CSV table of C-alpha atoms in Angstrom, one decimal:
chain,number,residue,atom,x,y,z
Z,1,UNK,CA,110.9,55.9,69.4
Z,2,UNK,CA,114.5,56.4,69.7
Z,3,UNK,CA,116.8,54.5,68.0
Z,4,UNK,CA,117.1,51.3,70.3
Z,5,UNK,CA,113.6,51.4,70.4
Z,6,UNK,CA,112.9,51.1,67.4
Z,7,UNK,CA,114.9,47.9,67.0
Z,8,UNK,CA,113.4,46.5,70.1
Z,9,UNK,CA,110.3,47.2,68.6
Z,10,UNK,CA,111.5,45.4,64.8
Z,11,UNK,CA,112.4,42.3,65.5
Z,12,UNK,CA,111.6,41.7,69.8
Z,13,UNK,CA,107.8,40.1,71.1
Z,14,UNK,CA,107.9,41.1,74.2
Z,15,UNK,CA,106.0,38.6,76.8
Z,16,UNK,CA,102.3,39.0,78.2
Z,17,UNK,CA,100.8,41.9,76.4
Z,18,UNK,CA,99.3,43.5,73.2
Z,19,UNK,CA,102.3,44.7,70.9
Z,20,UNK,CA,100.4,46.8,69.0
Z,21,UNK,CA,100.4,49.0,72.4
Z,22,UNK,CA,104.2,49.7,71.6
Z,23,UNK,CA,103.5,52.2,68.7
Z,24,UNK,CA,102.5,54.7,71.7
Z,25,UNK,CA,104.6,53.1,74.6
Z,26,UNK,CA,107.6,52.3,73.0
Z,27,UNK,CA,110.1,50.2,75.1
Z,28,UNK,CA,112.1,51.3,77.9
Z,29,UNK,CA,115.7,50.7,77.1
Z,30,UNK,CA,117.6,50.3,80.5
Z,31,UNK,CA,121.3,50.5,80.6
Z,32,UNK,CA,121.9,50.0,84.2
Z,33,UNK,CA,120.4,49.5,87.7
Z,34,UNK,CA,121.3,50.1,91.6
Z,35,UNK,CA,119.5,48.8,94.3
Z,36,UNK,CA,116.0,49.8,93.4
Z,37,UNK,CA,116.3,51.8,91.0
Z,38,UNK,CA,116.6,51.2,87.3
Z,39,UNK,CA,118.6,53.9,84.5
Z,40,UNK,CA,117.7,53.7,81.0
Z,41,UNK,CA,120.1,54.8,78.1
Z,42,UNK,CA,118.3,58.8,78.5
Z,43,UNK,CA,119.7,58.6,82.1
Z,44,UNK,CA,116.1,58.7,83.5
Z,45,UNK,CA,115.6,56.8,86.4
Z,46,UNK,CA,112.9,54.5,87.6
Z,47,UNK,CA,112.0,53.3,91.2
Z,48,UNK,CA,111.2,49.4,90.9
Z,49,UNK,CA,108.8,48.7,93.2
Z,50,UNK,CA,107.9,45.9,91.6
Z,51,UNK,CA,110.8,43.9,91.8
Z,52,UNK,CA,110.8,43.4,88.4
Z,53,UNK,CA,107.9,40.6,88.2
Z,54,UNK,CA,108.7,39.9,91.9
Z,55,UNK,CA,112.1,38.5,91.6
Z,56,UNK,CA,114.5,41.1,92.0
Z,57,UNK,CA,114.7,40.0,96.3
Z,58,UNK,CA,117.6,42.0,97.6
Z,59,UNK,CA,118.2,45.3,94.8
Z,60,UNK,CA,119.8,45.7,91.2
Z,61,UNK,CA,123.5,44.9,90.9
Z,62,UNK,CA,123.7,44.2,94.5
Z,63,UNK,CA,127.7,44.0,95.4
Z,64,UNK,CA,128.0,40.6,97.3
Z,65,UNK,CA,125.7,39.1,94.4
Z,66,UNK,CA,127.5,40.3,91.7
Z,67,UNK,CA,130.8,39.4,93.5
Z,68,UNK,CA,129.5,35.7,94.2
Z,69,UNK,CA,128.7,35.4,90.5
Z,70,UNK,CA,132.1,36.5,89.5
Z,71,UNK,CA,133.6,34.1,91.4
Z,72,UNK,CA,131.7,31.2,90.3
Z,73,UNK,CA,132.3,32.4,86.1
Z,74,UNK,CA,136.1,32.0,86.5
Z,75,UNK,CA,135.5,28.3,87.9
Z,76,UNK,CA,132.7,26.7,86.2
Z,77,UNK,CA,129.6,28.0,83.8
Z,78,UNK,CA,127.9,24.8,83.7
Z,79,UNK,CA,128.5,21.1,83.8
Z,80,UNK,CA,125.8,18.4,82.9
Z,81,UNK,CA,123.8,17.2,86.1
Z,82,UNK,CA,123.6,13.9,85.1
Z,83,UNK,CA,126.1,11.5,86.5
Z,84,UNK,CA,127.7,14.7,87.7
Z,85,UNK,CA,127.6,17.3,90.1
Z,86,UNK,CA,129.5,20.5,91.7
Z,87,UNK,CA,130.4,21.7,95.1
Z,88,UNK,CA,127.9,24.7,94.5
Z,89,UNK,CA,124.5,22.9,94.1
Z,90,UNK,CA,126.2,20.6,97.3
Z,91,UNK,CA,126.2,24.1,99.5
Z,92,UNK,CA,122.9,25.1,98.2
Z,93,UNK,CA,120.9,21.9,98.7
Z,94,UNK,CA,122.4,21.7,102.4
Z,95,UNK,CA,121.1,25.0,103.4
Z,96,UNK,CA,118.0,25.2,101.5
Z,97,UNK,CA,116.9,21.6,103.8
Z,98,UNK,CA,117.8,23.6,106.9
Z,99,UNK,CA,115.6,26.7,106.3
Z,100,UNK,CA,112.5,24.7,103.9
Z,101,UNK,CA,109.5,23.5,106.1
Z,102,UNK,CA,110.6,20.3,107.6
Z,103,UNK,CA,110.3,17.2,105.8
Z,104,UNK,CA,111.3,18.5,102.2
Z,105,UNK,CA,114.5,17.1,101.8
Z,106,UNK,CA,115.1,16.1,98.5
Z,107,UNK,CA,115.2,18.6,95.5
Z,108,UNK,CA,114.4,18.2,92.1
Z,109,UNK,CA,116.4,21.3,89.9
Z,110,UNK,CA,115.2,23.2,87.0
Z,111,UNK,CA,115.5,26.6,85.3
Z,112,UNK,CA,111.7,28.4,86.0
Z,113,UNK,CA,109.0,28.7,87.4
Z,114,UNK,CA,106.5,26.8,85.1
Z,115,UNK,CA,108.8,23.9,84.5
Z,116,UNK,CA,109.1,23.5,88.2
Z,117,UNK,CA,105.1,23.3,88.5
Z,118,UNK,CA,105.7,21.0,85.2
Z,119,UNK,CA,107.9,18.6,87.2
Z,120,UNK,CA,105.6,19.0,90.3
Z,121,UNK,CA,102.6,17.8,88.6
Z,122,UNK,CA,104.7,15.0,87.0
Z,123,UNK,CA,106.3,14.3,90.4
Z,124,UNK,CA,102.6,13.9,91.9
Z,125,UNK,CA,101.2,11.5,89.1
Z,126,UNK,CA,103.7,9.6,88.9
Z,127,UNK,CA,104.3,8.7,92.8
Z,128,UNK,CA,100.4,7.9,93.1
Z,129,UNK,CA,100.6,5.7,90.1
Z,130,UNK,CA,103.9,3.7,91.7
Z,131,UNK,CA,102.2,4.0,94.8
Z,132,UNK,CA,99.3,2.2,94.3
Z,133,UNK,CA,96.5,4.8,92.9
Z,134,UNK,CA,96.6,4.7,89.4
Z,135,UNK,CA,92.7,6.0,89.7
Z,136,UNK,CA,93.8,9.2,90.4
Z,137,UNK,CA,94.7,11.6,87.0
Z,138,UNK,CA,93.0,14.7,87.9
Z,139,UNK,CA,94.3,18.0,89.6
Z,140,UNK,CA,92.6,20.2,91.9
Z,141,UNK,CA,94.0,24.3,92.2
Z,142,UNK,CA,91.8,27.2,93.2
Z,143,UNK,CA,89.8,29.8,91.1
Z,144,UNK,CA,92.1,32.9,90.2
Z,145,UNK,CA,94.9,30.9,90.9
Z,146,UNK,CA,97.8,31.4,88.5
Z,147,UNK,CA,100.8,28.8,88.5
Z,148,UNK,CA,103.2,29.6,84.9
Z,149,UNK,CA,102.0,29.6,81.4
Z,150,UNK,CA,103.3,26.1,80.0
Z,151,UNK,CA,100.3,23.7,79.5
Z,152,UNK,CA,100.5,21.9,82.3
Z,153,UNK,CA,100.7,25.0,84.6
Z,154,UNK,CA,97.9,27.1,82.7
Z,155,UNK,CA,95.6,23.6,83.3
Z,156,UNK,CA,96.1,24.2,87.2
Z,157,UNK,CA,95.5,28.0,86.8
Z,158,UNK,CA,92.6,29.5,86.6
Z,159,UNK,CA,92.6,33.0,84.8
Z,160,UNK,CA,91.5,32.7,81.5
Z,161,UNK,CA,92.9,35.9,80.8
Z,162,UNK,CA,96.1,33.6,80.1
Z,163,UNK,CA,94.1,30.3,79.4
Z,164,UNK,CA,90.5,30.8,77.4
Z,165,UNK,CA,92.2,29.9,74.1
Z,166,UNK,CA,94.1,26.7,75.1
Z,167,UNK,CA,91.3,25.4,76.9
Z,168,UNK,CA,90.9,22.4,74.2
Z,169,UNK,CA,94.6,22.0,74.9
Z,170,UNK,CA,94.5,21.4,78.7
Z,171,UNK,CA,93.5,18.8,81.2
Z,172,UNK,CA,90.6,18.8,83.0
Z,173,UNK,CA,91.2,19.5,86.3
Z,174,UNK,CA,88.8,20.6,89.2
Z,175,UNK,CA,88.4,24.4,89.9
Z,176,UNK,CA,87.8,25.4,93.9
Z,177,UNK,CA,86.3,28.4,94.6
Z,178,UNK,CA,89.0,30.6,96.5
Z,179,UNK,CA,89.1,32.6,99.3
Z,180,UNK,CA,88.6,35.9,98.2
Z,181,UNK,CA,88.4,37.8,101.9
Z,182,UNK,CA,87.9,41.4,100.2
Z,183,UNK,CA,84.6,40.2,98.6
Z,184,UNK,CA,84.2,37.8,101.2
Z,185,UNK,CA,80.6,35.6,100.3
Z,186,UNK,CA,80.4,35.1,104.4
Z,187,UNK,CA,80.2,38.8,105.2
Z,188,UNK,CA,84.0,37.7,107.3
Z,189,UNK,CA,86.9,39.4,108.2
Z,190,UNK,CA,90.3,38.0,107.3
Z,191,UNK,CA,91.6,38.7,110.6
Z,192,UNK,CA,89.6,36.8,112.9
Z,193,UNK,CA,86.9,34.6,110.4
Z,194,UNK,CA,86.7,30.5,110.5
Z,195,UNK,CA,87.6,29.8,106.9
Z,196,UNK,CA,83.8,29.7,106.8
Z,197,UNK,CA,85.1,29.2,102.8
Z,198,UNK,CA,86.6,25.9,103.1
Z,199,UNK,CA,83.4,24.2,102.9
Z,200,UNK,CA,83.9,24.5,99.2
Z,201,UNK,CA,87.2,22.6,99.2
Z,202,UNK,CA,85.5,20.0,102.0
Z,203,UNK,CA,82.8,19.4,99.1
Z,204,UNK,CA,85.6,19.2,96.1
Z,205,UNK,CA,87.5,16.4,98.0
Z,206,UNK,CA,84.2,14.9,98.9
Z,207,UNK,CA,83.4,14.8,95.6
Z,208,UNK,CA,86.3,13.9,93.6
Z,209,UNK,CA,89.4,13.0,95.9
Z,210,UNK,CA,89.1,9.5,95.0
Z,211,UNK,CA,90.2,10.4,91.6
Z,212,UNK,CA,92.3,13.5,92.5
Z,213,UNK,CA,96.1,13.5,92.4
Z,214,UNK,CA,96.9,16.5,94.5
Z,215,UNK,CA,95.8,20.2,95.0
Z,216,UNK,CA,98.0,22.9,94.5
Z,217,UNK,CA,98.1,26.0,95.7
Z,218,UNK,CA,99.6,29.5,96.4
Z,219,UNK,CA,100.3,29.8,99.9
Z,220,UNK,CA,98.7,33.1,101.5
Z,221,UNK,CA,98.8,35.4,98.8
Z,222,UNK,CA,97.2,34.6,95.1
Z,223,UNK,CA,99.6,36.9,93.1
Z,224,UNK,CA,98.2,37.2,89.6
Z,225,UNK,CA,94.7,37.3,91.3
Z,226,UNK,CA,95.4,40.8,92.5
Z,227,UNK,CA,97.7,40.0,95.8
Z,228,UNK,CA,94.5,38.8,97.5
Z,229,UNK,CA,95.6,37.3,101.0
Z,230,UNK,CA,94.0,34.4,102.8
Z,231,UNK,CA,94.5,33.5,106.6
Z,232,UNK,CA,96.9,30.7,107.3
Z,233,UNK,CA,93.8,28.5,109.1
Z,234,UNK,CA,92.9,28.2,105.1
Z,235,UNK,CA,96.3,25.9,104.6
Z,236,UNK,CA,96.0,23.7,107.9
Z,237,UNK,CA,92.6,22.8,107.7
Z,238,UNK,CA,93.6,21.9,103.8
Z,239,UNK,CA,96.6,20.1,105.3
Z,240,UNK,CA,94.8,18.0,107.3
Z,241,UNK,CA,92.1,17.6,104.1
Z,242,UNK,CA,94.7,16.5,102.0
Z,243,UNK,CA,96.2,13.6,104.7
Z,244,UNK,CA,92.5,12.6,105.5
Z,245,UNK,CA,91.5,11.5,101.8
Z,246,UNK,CA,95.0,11.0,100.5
Z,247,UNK,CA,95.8,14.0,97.8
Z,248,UNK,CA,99.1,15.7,97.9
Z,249,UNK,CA,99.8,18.9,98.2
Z,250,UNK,CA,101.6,21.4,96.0
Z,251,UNK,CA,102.4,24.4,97.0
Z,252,UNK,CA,103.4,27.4,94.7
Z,253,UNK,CA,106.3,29.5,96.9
Z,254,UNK,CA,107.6,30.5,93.5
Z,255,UNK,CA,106.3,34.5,94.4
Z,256,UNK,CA,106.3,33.7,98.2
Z,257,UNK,CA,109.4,32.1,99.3
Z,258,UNK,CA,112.3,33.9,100.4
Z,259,UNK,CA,110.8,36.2,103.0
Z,260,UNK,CA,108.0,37.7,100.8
Z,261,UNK,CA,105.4,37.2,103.4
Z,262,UNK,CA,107.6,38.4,106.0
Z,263,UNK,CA,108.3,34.6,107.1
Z,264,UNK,CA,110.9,32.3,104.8
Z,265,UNK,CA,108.3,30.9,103.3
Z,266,UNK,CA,104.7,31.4,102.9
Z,267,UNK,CA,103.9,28.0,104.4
Z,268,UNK,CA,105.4,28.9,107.7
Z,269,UNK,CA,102.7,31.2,108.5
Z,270,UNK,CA,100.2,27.9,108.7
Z,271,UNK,CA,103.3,25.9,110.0
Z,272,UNK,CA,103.1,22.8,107.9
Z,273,UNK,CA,104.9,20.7,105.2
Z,274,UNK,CA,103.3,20.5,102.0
Z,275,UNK,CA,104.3,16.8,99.9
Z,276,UNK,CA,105.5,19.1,97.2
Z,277,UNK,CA,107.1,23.0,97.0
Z,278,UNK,CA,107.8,25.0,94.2
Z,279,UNK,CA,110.2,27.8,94.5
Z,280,UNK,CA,112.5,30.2,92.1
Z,281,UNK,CA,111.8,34.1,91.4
Z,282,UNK,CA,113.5,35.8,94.8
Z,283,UNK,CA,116.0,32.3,94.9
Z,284,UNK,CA,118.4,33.5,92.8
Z,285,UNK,CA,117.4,37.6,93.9
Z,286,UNK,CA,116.0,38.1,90.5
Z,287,UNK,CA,120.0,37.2,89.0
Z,288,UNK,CA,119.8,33.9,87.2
Z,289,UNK,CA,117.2,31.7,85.6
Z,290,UNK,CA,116.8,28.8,88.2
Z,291,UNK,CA,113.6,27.2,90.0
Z,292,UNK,CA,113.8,24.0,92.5
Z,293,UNK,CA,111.2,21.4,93.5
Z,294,UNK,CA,111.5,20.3,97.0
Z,295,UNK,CA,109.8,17.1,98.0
Z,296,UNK,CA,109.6,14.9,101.0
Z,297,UNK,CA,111.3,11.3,101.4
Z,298,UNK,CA,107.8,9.8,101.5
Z,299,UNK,CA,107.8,10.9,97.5
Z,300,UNK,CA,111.6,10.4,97.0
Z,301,UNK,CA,111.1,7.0,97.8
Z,302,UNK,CA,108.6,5.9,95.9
Z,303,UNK,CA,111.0,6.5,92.9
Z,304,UNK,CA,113.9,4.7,94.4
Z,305,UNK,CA,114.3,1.2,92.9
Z,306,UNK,CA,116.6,-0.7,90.3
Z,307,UNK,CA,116.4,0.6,87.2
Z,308,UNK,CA,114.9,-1.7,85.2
Z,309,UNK,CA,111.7,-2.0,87.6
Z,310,UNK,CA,111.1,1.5,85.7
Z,311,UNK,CA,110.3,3.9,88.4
Z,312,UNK,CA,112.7,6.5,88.1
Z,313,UNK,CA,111.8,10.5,86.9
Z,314,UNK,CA,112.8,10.7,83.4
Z,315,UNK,CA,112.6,14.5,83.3
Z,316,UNK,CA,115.4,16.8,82.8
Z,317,UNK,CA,116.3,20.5,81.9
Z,318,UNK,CA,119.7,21.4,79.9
Z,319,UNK,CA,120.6,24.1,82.5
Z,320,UNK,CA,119.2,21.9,85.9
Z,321,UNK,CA,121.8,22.5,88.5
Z,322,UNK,CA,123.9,25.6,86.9
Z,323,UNK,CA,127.2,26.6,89.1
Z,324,UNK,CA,126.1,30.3,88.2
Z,325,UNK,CA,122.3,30.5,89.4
Z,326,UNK,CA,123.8,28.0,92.9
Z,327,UNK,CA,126.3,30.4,93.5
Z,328,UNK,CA,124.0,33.6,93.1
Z,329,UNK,CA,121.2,31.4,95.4
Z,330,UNK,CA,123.6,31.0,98.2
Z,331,UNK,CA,125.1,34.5,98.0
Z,332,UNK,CA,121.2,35.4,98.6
Z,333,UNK,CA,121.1,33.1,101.2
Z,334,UNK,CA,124.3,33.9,102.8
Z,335,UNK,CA,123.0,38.2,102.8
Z,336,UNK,CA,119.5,37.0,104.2
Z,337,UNK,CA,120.8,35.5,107.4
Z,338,UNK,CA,123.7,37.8,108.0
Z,339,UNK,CA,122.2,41.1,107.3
Z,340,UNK,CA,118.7,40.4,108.9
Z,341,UNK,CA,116.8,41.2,106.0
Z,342,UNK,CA,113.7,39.5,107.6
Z,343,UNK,CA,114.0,40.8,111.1
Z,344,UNK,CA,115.1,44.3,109.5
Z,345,UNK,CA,111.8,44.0,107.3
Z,346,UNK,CA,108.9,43.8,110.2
Z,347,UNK,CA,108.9,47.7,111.1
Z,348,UNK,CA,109.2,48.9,107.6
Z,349,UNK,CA,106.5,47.0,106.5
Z,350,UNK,CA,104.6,49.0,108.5
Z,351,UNK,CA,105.5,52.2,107.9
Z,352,UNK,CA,105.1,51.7,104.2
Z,353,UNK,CA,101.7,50.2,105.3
Z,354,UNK,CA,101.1,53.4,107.3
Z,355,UNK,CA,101.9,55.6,104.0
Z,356,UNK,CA,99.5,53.6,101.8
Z,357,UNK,CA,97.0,54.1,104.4
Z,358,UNK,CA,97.2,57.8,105.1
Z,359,UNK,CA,97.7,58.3,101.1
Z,360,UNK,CA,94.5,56.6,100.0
Z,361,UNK,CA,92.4,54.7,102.8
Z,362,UNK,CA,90.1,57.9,101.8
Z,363,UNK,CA,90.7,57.7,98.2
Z,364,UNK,CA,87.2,57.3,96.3
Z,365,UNK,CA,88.3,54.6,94.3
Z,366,UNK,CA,90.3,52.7,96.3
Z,367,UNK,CA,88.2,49.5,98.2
Z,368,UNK,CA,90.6,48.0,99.9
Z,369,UNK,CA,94.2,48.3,100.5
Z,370,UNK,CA,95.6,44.7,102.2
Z,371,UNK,CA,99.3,43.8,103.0
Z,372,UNK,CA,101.4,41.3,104.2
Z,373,UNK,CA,105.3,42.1,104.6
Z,374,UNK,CA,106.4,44.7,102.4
Z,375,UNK,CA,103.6,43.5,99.6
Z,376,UNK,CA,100.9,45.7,99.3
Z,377,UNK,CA,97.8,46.1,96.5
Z,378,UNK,CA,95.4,48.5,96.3
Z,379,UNK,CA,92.0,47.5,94.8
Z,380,UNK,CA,90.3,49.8,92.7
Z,381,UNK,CA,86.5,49.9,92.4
Z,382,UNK,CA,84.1,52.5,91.1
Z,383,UNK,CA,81.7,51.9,94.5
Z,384,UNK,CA,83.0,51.0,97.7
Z,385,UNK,CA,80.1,49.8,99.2
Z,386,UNK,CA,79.0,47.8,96.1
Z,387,UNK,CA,82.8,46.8,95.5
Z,388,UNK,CA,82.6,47.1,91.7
Z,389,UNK,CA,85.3,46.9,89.7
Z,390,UNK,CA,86.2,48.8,86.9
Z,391,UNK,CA,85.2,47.9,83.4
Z,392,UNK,CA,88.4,45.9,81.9
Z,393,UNK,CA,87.9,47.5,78.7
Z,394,UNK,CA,89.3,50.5,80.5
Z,395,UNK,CA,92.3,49.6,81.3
Z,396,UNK,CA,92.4,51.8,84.3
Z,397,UNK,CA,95.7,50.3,86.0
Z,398,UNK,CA,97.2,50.2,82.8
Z,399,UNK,CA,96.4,54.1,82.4
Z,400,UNK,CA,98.4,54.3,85.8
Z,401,UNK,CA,100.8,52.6,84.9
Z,402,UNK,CA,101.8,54.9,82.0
Z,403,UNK,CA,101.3,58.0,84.3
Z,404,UNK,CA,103.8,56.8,86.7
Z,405,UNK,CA,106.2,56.1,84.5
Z,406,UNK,CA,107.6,59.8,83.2
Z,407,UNK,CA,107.4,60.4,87.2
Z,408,UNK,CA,110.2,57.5,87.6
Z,409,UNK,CA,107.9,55.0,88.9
Z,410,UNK,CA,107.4,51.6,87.8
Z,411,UNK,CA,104.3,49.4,88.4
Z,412,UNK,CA,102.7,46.9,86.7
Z,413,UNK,CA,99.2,46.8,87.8
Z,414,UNK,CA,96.8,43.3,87.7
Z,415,UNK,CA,93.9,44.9,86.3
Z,416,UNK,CA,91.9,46.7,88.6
Z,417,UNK,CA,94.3,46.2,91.3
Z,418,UNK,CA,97.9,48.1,92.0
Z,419,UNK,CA,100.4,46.7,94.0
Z,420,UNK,CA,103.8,47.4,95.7
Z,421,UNK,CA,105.9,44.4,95.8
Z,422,UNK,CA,109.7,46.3,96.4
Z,423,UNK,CA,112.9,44.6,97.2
Z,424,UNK,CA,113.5,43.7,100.7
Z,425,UNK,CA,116.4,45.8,101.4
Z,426,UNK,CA,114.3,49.0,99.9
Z,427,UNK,CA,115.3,52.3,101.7
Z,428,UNK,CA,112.0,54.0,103.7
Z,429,UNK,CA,112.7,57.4,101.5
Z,430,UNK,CA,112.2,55.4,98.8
Z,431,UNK,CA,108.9,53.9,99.8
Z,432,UNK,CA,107.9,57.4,100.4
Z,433,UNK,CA,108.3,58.4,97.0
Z,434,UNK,CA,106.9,55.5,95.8
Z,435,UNK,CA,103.6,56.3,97.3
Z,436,UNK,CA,103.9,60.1,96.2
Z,437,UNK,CA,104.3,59.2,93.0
Z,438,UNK,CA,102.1,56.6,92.9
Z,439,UNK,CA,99.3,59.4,94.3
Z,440,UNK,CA,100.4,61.8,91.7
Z,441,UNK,CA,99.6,59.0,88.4
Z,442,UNK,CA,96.3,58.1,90.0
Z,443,UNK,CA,95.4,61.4,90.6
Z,444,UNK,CA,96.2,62.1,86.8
Z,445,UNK,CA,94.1,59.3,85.9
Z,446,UNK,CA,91.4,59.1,88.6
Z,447,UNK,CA,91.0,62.7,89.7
């Protein structure tokens, strides 16, 4: 370990993983980025394809960011959000209605992504309570679905990978078996199947909607469950579930939103309105610390009363609302629309699609290699006609990991599955060395 290192290594826990892995991986100190790449104090560089945990929307340092911010420092940090409010969060709030799916028009501010699942589970029990339902306290969410690590979040997730211990902890919520269209249990193609998987939802609301607050879900793509993508049929027929029996629904666009998917959001592929969206990560470009919940006026208005009939939402964050993560939001905003990003992002998706393909399509270990946008995973198996996975114990996309790393590439791999989730704006030479590299460590570690 270098110097900085070693400090790091006296006195920091680093989140999500084994410490004791640090004695023969020592931290990377980074002293800089630029666009997609990161520098660290050695002056070796490091593609991020990653986005750095999927937030980092538009590249490192960008200019008009880091010029927005500046502005905004030299006017106002950060001002209470009670009672009072700033010009900023104003802006933000009136473009964020006009681009959100229609119908979410009033939002809720907090600083991350679990507390904004936090305050959308809240949100949900309390407005069937004041509405009339106080027989509904449970949640439904879907198997390998992953919404933040509070309590509350880790009780609508369902990796125990994150949640075995704190089982005894959690609420008991209802678990529905996911679409999982690589391993699909209908022999179907995500391209052109039914949903012929719905019918275990259709037999969870059957079952327990009576007593069921809301689902929630991520929209499309399960992240943490190995970017496995769904069809968009999956979220209308659960829309139209969800208004037959009277459960809301949450959806997760914390990963998805901001033109992940190739669409604004992740719910515009299925072109509906969930009750309640989460979003945050790629909001603020991966800058500041903020998360919003955006809900519909049906919700709003259950909450709207004099005070002492005791309806309001007594839930609040120090930093809810802060001039610096607004500013940074619309500046992101603001480079989305003018620059095209989305419209820019169609063809490159496919080329880099069109890499991954010709790199490993043929690979012996790779079983599938699915997309959407400019997110891409690769799904490692020791069979590909049985489909099995490696052995966890293995660690095999961690080994990878640690290849690619003194070749300047940076991935973090979900288990048995590596992905590519880059920054919008990511030059096409640069997703050509990220697949060359990316060849080179699993050739290293895979033969």
């Amino acid at each position: 370990m270098n110097e900085l290192a070693q400090r790091d290594f006296a006195h920091i826990w680093h989140p999500c993983c084994q410490m004791k892995d640090y004695e023969t991986l020592p931290s990377i100190v980074i002293d800089h980025g630029e666009g997609a790449y990161l520098y660290d104090v050695n002056g070796n560089s490091y593609l991020d394809i990653i986005s750095s945990w999927w937030c980092n929307l538009l590249g490192h340092c960008n200019p008009k960011i880091n010029a927005a911010v500046k502005a905004q420092l030299d006017k106002l940090e950060h001002v209470i959000f009670v009672n009072f409010s700033h010009e900023t969060a104003i802006d933000l709030a009136d473009k964020l209605v006009n681009i959100l799916p229609k119908g979410l028009n009033k939002l809720n501010f907090a600083d991350n992504g679990s507390a904004a699942v936090e305050i959308a589970l809240k949100l949900a029990f309390q407005y069937q309570h004041q509405t009339g339902h106080s027989e509904k306290t449970r949640f439904m969410c879907l198997s390998e679905g992953y919404h933040g690590e509070t309590i509350g979040a880790l009780s609508v997730g369902s990796m125990d990978l994150f949640a075995q211990i704190y089982k005894p902890m959690m609420m008991n919520n209802i678990h529905v078996e996911a679409p999982d269209c690589y391993r699909c249990p209908f022999n179907k193609n995500r391209e052109c199947c039914e949903c012929e998987c719905f019918k275990y939802a259709e037999e969870a609301f059957a079952n327990y909607a009576k007593e069921t607050v809301a689902i929630i879900v991520e929209p499309i793509v399960q992240g943490c469950a190995g970017m496995r993508i769904y069809p968009p049929l999956y979220l209308k027929k659960l829309r139209q579930l969800c208004n037959e029996y009277g459960v809301l629904l949450i959806a997760d666009e914390i990963a998805t939103g901001f033109g992940r998917t190739g669409k604004m959001f992740a719910c515009d592929h299925a072109d509906i309105t969930p009750d309640i969206m989460c979003i945050s990560k790629a909001l603020t470009g991966g800058y500041m610390p903020m998360s919003i919940v955006c809900t519909t006026d049906k919700i709003y208005d259950a909450f709207y009363a004099d005070y002492n009939e005791g309806k309001q939402f007594m839930h609040s964050h120090t930093y809810a609302g802060n001039p610096l993560g607004c500013s940074t939001a619309l500046a992101v905003l603001k480079i989305l629309e003018e620059d095209k990003i989305l419209e820019k992002c169609q063809p490159k998706a496919e080329y880099f699609n069109n890499l991954l393909n010709e790199a490993f399509v043929n690979h012996k270990n790779i079983g599938e290699i699915r997309h959407i946008n400019l997110i891409n995973a690769l799904e490692l198996v020791t069979d590909k006609q049985t489909k099995t996975g490696f052995d966890g114990k293995l660690r095999i996309g961690y080994e990878i990991y640690k290849k690619a790393l003194p070749h300047g590439l940076l991935l973090r791999p979900l288990g048995n599955v590596i992905y590519f989730n880059p920054p919008l704006n990511i030059e096409e030479k640069d997703l050509e060395k990220a697949v060359r590299l990316a060849k080179i460590a699993m050739d290293e570690v895979l033969g």
